[in-house]
């Protein structure tokens, strides 16, 4: 069983088979096997939180040698839990893309998605009986609780947009979204108004549901906008095939308003959903 920080521990399909295969080739003492399992949990957790991430970066984070971290990455890759993404090197011209590790679709779907098929069927019946507006109303009610819980904490962060974005990331992580907030400062000749925070979520507990009903991503984005106090843009989502959910939060604009947030007007059903803008 693999477990990761900020996520529900779940059994991974194929893990037992992989162990059985390894058992036929070598005998590993119990304490050594347990230590390897704990180390792989740490590697998996780091990939979930920081992916796409290189083997060298993982080694630096966790204090492992390159050979040790690659051994665990190979094990997780054979189990189908992580996969390699080829990412162009910044400023490296036409060189070979760098290898970066991310959670695979199988790894994402293993992290606590119980009862989603039942929920999807219920929403399909709701949509058939009452129309798309009823599904949006359901999504709004679901995220209204998140907004009520997060608002006091984010308001304590003050009017600075970047501080509010970091507070939002901390709140999301406590709810198992494995979130992080990275500041991106615009440097000359770009205007300071282009500075931003990228809010990333490494896990979505309703990923499969959101893939069938994109309105969940739209409503969540609207809640983020009201919480931080500025218009935000969803760049990628796990539900649409991204390796993380990424939200662009501009920080070079006006400061956030006070604690009072007006309710967002329902979006037109004819609008193109904002989550469809994928990786920049």
XYZ file of C-alpha atoms in Angstrom:
280
model
C 0.000 0.000 0.000
C 1.309 3.434 -0.885
C 0.365 6.423 1.210
C 1.101 10.047 0.477
C 1.037 13.153 2.634
C -2.165 15.226 2.309
C -3.894 12.356 0.520
C -5.781 9.233 1.448
C -3.707 6.054 1.589
C -4.989 3.564 -0.955
C -3.900 0.223 -2.405
C -2.327 0.485 -5.853
C -3.332 -2.015 -8.510
C -0.453 -4.224 -9.576
C 1.663 -3.485 -6.519
C 1.290 -7.009 -5.123
C 2.161 -8.514 -8.492
C 5.280 -6.364 -8.697
C 6.325 -7.482 -5.232
C 5.737 -11.113 -6.176
C 7.932 -10.732 -9.250
C 10.672 -9.138 -7.199
C 10.353 -11.915 -4.633
C 11.214 -14.496 -7.294
C 14.458 -12.743 -8.130
C 15.740 -11.753 -4.727
C 15.011 -12.202 -1.052
C 14.585 -8.906 0.774
C 14.588 -8.937 4.586
C 11.432 -7.532 6.146
C 12.993 -4.407 7.716
C 14.738 -3.538 4.436
C 11.518 -3.971 2.462
C 9.656 -1.775 4.971
C 12.329 0.915 4.683
C 12.095 0.813 0.878
C 8.308 1.132 1.105
C 8.558 4.179 3.362
C 11.117 5.747 1.048
C 8.915 5.143 -1.990
C 6.050 6.784 -0.120
C 8.229 9.865 0.349
C 9.222 9.879 -3.332
C 5.590 9.473 -4.420
C 4.495 12.261 -2.090
C 7.165 14.580 -3.517
C 6.141 13.773 -7.106
C 2.498 14.432 -6.224
C 3.286 17.763 -4.574
C 6.029 19.098 -6.877
C 5.499 17.347 -10.220
C 6.530 17.733 -12.944
C 9.857 17.270 -11.164
C 13.218 15.791 -12.187
C 15.068 12.958 -10.467
C 17.861 15.364 -9.515
C 15.381 17.786 -7.920
C 13.778 14.942 -5.982
C 17.198 13.824 -4.747
C 17.989 17.341 -3.506
C 14.609 17.649 -1.761
C 14.752 14.274 -0.044
C 18.487 13.907 0.534
C 18.884 10.836 -1.699
C 21.646 9.953 -4.146
C 20.678 10.080 -7.856
C 20.951 6.277 -8.076
C 18.678 5.754 -5.052
C 15.947 8.109 -6.216
C 15.966 6.654 -9.742
C 15.571 3.142 -8.326
C 12.384 4.189 -6.532
C 11.143 6.166 -9.529
C 11.638 3.116 -11.747
C 9.663 0.991 -9.278
C 6.764 3.465 -9.192
C 6.864 3.806 -12.968
C 6.689 0.023 -13.483
C 3.687 -0.048 -11.156
C 1.985 2.541 -13.390
C 1.670 5.106 -10.601
C 3.954 7.755 -12.097
C 5.022 8.567 -15.636
C 7.644 10.624 -17.443
C 6.825 13.910 -19.141
C 9.247 15.484 -21.592
C 9.543 19.190 -20.789
C 11.482 21.699 -22.893
C 14.421 23.186 -21.026
C 14.052 26.921 -20.427
C 16.584 28.831 -22.507
C 18.194 25.644 -23.806
C 17.311 26.124 -27.454
C 16.626 22.943 -29.388
C 18.274 20.568 -26.921
C 16.730 17.353 -25.667
C 13.655 17.920 -23.478
C 14.217 17.215 -19.798
C 12.637 14.194 -18.110
C 10.108 15.180 -15.468
C 8.008 12.871 -13.314
C 4.282 13.299 -12.632
C 1.502 11.146 -11.234
C -0.097 9.007 -13.943
C -3.826 8.859 -14.579
C -3.880 5.542 -12.724
C -2.071 7.126 -9.793
C -4.498 10.037 -9.701
C -7.567 7.811 -9.885
C -6.276 5.706 -6.979
C -6.304 8.604 -4.510
C -9.682 8.350 -2.861
C -12.309 8.526 -5.622
C -14.900 6.235 -4.000
C -18.539 6.441 -5.100
C -17.839 8.739 -8.072
C -19.644 6.427 -10.491
C -22.740 6.545 -8.280
C -22.476 10.338 -7.994
C -22.067 10.712 -11.765
C -25.148 8.582 -12.402
C -27.166 10.642 -9.912
C -26.079 13.898 -11.576
C -26.922 12.532 -15.009
C -30.422 11.767 -13.771
C -30.663 15.217 -12.170
C -29.587 16.887 -15.409
C -32.065 14.828 -17.415
C -34.923 15.673 -15.061
C -34.187 19.312 -14.224
C -31.666 20.532 -16.798
C -28.048 21.814 -16.629
C -28.954 24.644 -14.237
C -29.725 22.071 -11.568
C -26.235 20.558 -11.866
C -24.667 24.020 -11.584
C -26.771 24.734 -8.505
C -25.540 21.465 -6.991
C -21.911 22.410 -7.706
C -22.426 25.892 -6.235
C -23.859 24.418 -3.060
C -20.912 22.031 -2.755
C -18.310 24.789 -3.100
C -20.279 27.250 -0.947
C -19.169 25.285 2.121
C -15.533 25.577 1.007
C -15.929 29.332 0.554
C -17.523 29.776 3.987
C -14.741 27.816 5.691
C -11.849 29.421 3.827
C -13.013 33.061 3.823
C -12.123 34.012 7.452
C -8.644 32.509 7.152
C -7.913 34.185 3.827
C -9.235 37.513 5.063
C -6.750 37.294 7.959
C -3.959 37.253 5.363
C -4.754 40.888 4.557
C -5.310 42.713 1.261
C -2.151 41.541 -0.541
C -3.182 39.207 -3.372
C -0.077 36.999 -3.117
C -0.599 36.535 0.637
C -4.225 35.629 0.055
C -3.237 33.126 -2.649
C -0.777 31.452 -0.271
C -3.450 31.278 2.422
C -5.787 29.672 -0.096
C -3.130 27.078 -0.985
C -2.664 26.204 2.695
C -6.412 25.780 3.174
C -6.701 23.598 0.075
C -3.828 21.380 1.217
C -5.599 20.664 4.481
C -8.526 19.406 2.383
C -6.229 16.995 0.475
C -5.870 19.051 -2.707
C -2.034 19.054 -2.302
C -1.841 22.734 -3.247
C 1.073 25.135 -3.637
C 1.422 28.796 -4.604
C 4.445 30.009 -6.593
C 5.076 33.726 -7.152
C 6.127 34.785 -10.657
C 7.598 38.281 -10.681
C 7.528 40.190 -13.966
C 10.996 41.565 -14.769
C 11.881 44.502 -17.005
C 11.021 45.235 -19.726
C 7.738 43.579 -18.709
C 5.444 45.751 -16.592
C 5.079 44.858 -12.905
C 1.336 44.490 -13.513
C 2.067 41.139 -15.161
C 3.338 39.598 -11.913
C 1.262 36.679 -10.725
C 0.926 33.640 -8.488
C 0.399 30.197 -9.958
C -1.815 28.151 -7.672
C -1.335 24.420 -8.333
C -3.402 21.508 -7.035
C -1.744 18.118 -7.337
C -4.853 16.125 -6.432
C -8.566 16.489 -7.086
C -10.881 14.191 -5.110
C -13.633 14.627 -7.725
C -11.445 14.485 -10.845
C -13.507 11.855 -12.665
C -16.744 13.638 -11.788
C -15.392 16.982 -13.029
C -14.317 15.329 -16.287
C -17.980 14.452 -16.935
C -19.396 17.699 -15.507
C -16.944 20.580 -16.204
C -19.182 22.989 -14.313
C -17.478 21.789 -11.097
C -14.181 23.273 -12.347
C -15.929 26.487 -13.369
C -17.623 26.976 -10.002
C -14.411 26.213 -8.104
C -12.595 28.852 -10.189
C -15.308 31.406 -9.399
C -14.901 30.661 -5.677
C -11.122 31.154 -5.912
C -11.679 34.518 -7.609
C -13.981 35.741 -4.855
C -11.689 34.464 -2.098
C -8.500 36.144 -3.341
C -10.350 39.249 -4.563
C -9.236 39.389 -8.207
C -10.251 37.750 -11.482
C -8.353 34.485 -11.959
C -7.857 32.194 -14.938
C -7.720 28.412 -14.957
C -4.810 27.307 -17.139
C -5.089 23.534 -16.783
C -7.124 20.948 -14.926
C -6.607 17.321 -13.988
C -10.111 16.675 -15.302
C -9.044 17.804 -18.788
C -5.816 15.795 -18.830
C -3.391 18.189 -17.146
C -0.885 16.806 -14.668
C -1.983 19.451 -12.144
C -4.797 21.975 -11.824
C -3.179 25.378 -12.388
C -4.856 28.710 -11.657
C -3.257 31.995 -12.773
C -3.758 34.700 -10.131
C -2.593 38.185 -11.195
C -0.952 40.095 -8.337
C -0.029 43.358 -10.046
C -3.568 44.713 -10.045
C -5.650 46.408 -7.390
C -5.558 45.013 -3.856
C -8.252 42.615 -2.779
C -11.469 44.019 -1.292
C -12.417 43.612 2.348
C -14.143 40.582 3.841
C -17.473 41.237 2.103
C -17.672 39.359 -1.184
C -20.665 39.714 -3.491
C -22.252 36.497 -4.688
C -21.165 35.603 -8.201
C -23.860 35.718 -10.859
C -24.501 32.350 -12.528
C -22.557 32.035 -15.780
C -24.436 31.771 -19.037
C -24.828 28.215 -20.253
C -23.717 29.417 -23.698
C -20.339 30.641 -22.451
C -17.207 28.610 -23.124
C -16.094 27.190 -19.781
C -12.935 28.799 -18.461
C -11.259 25.500 -17.590
C -10.992 24.586 -21.274
C -7.928 26.818 -21.616
C -5.321 24.156 -20.911
C -1.574 24.288 -20.537
C -0.183 27.691 -21.593
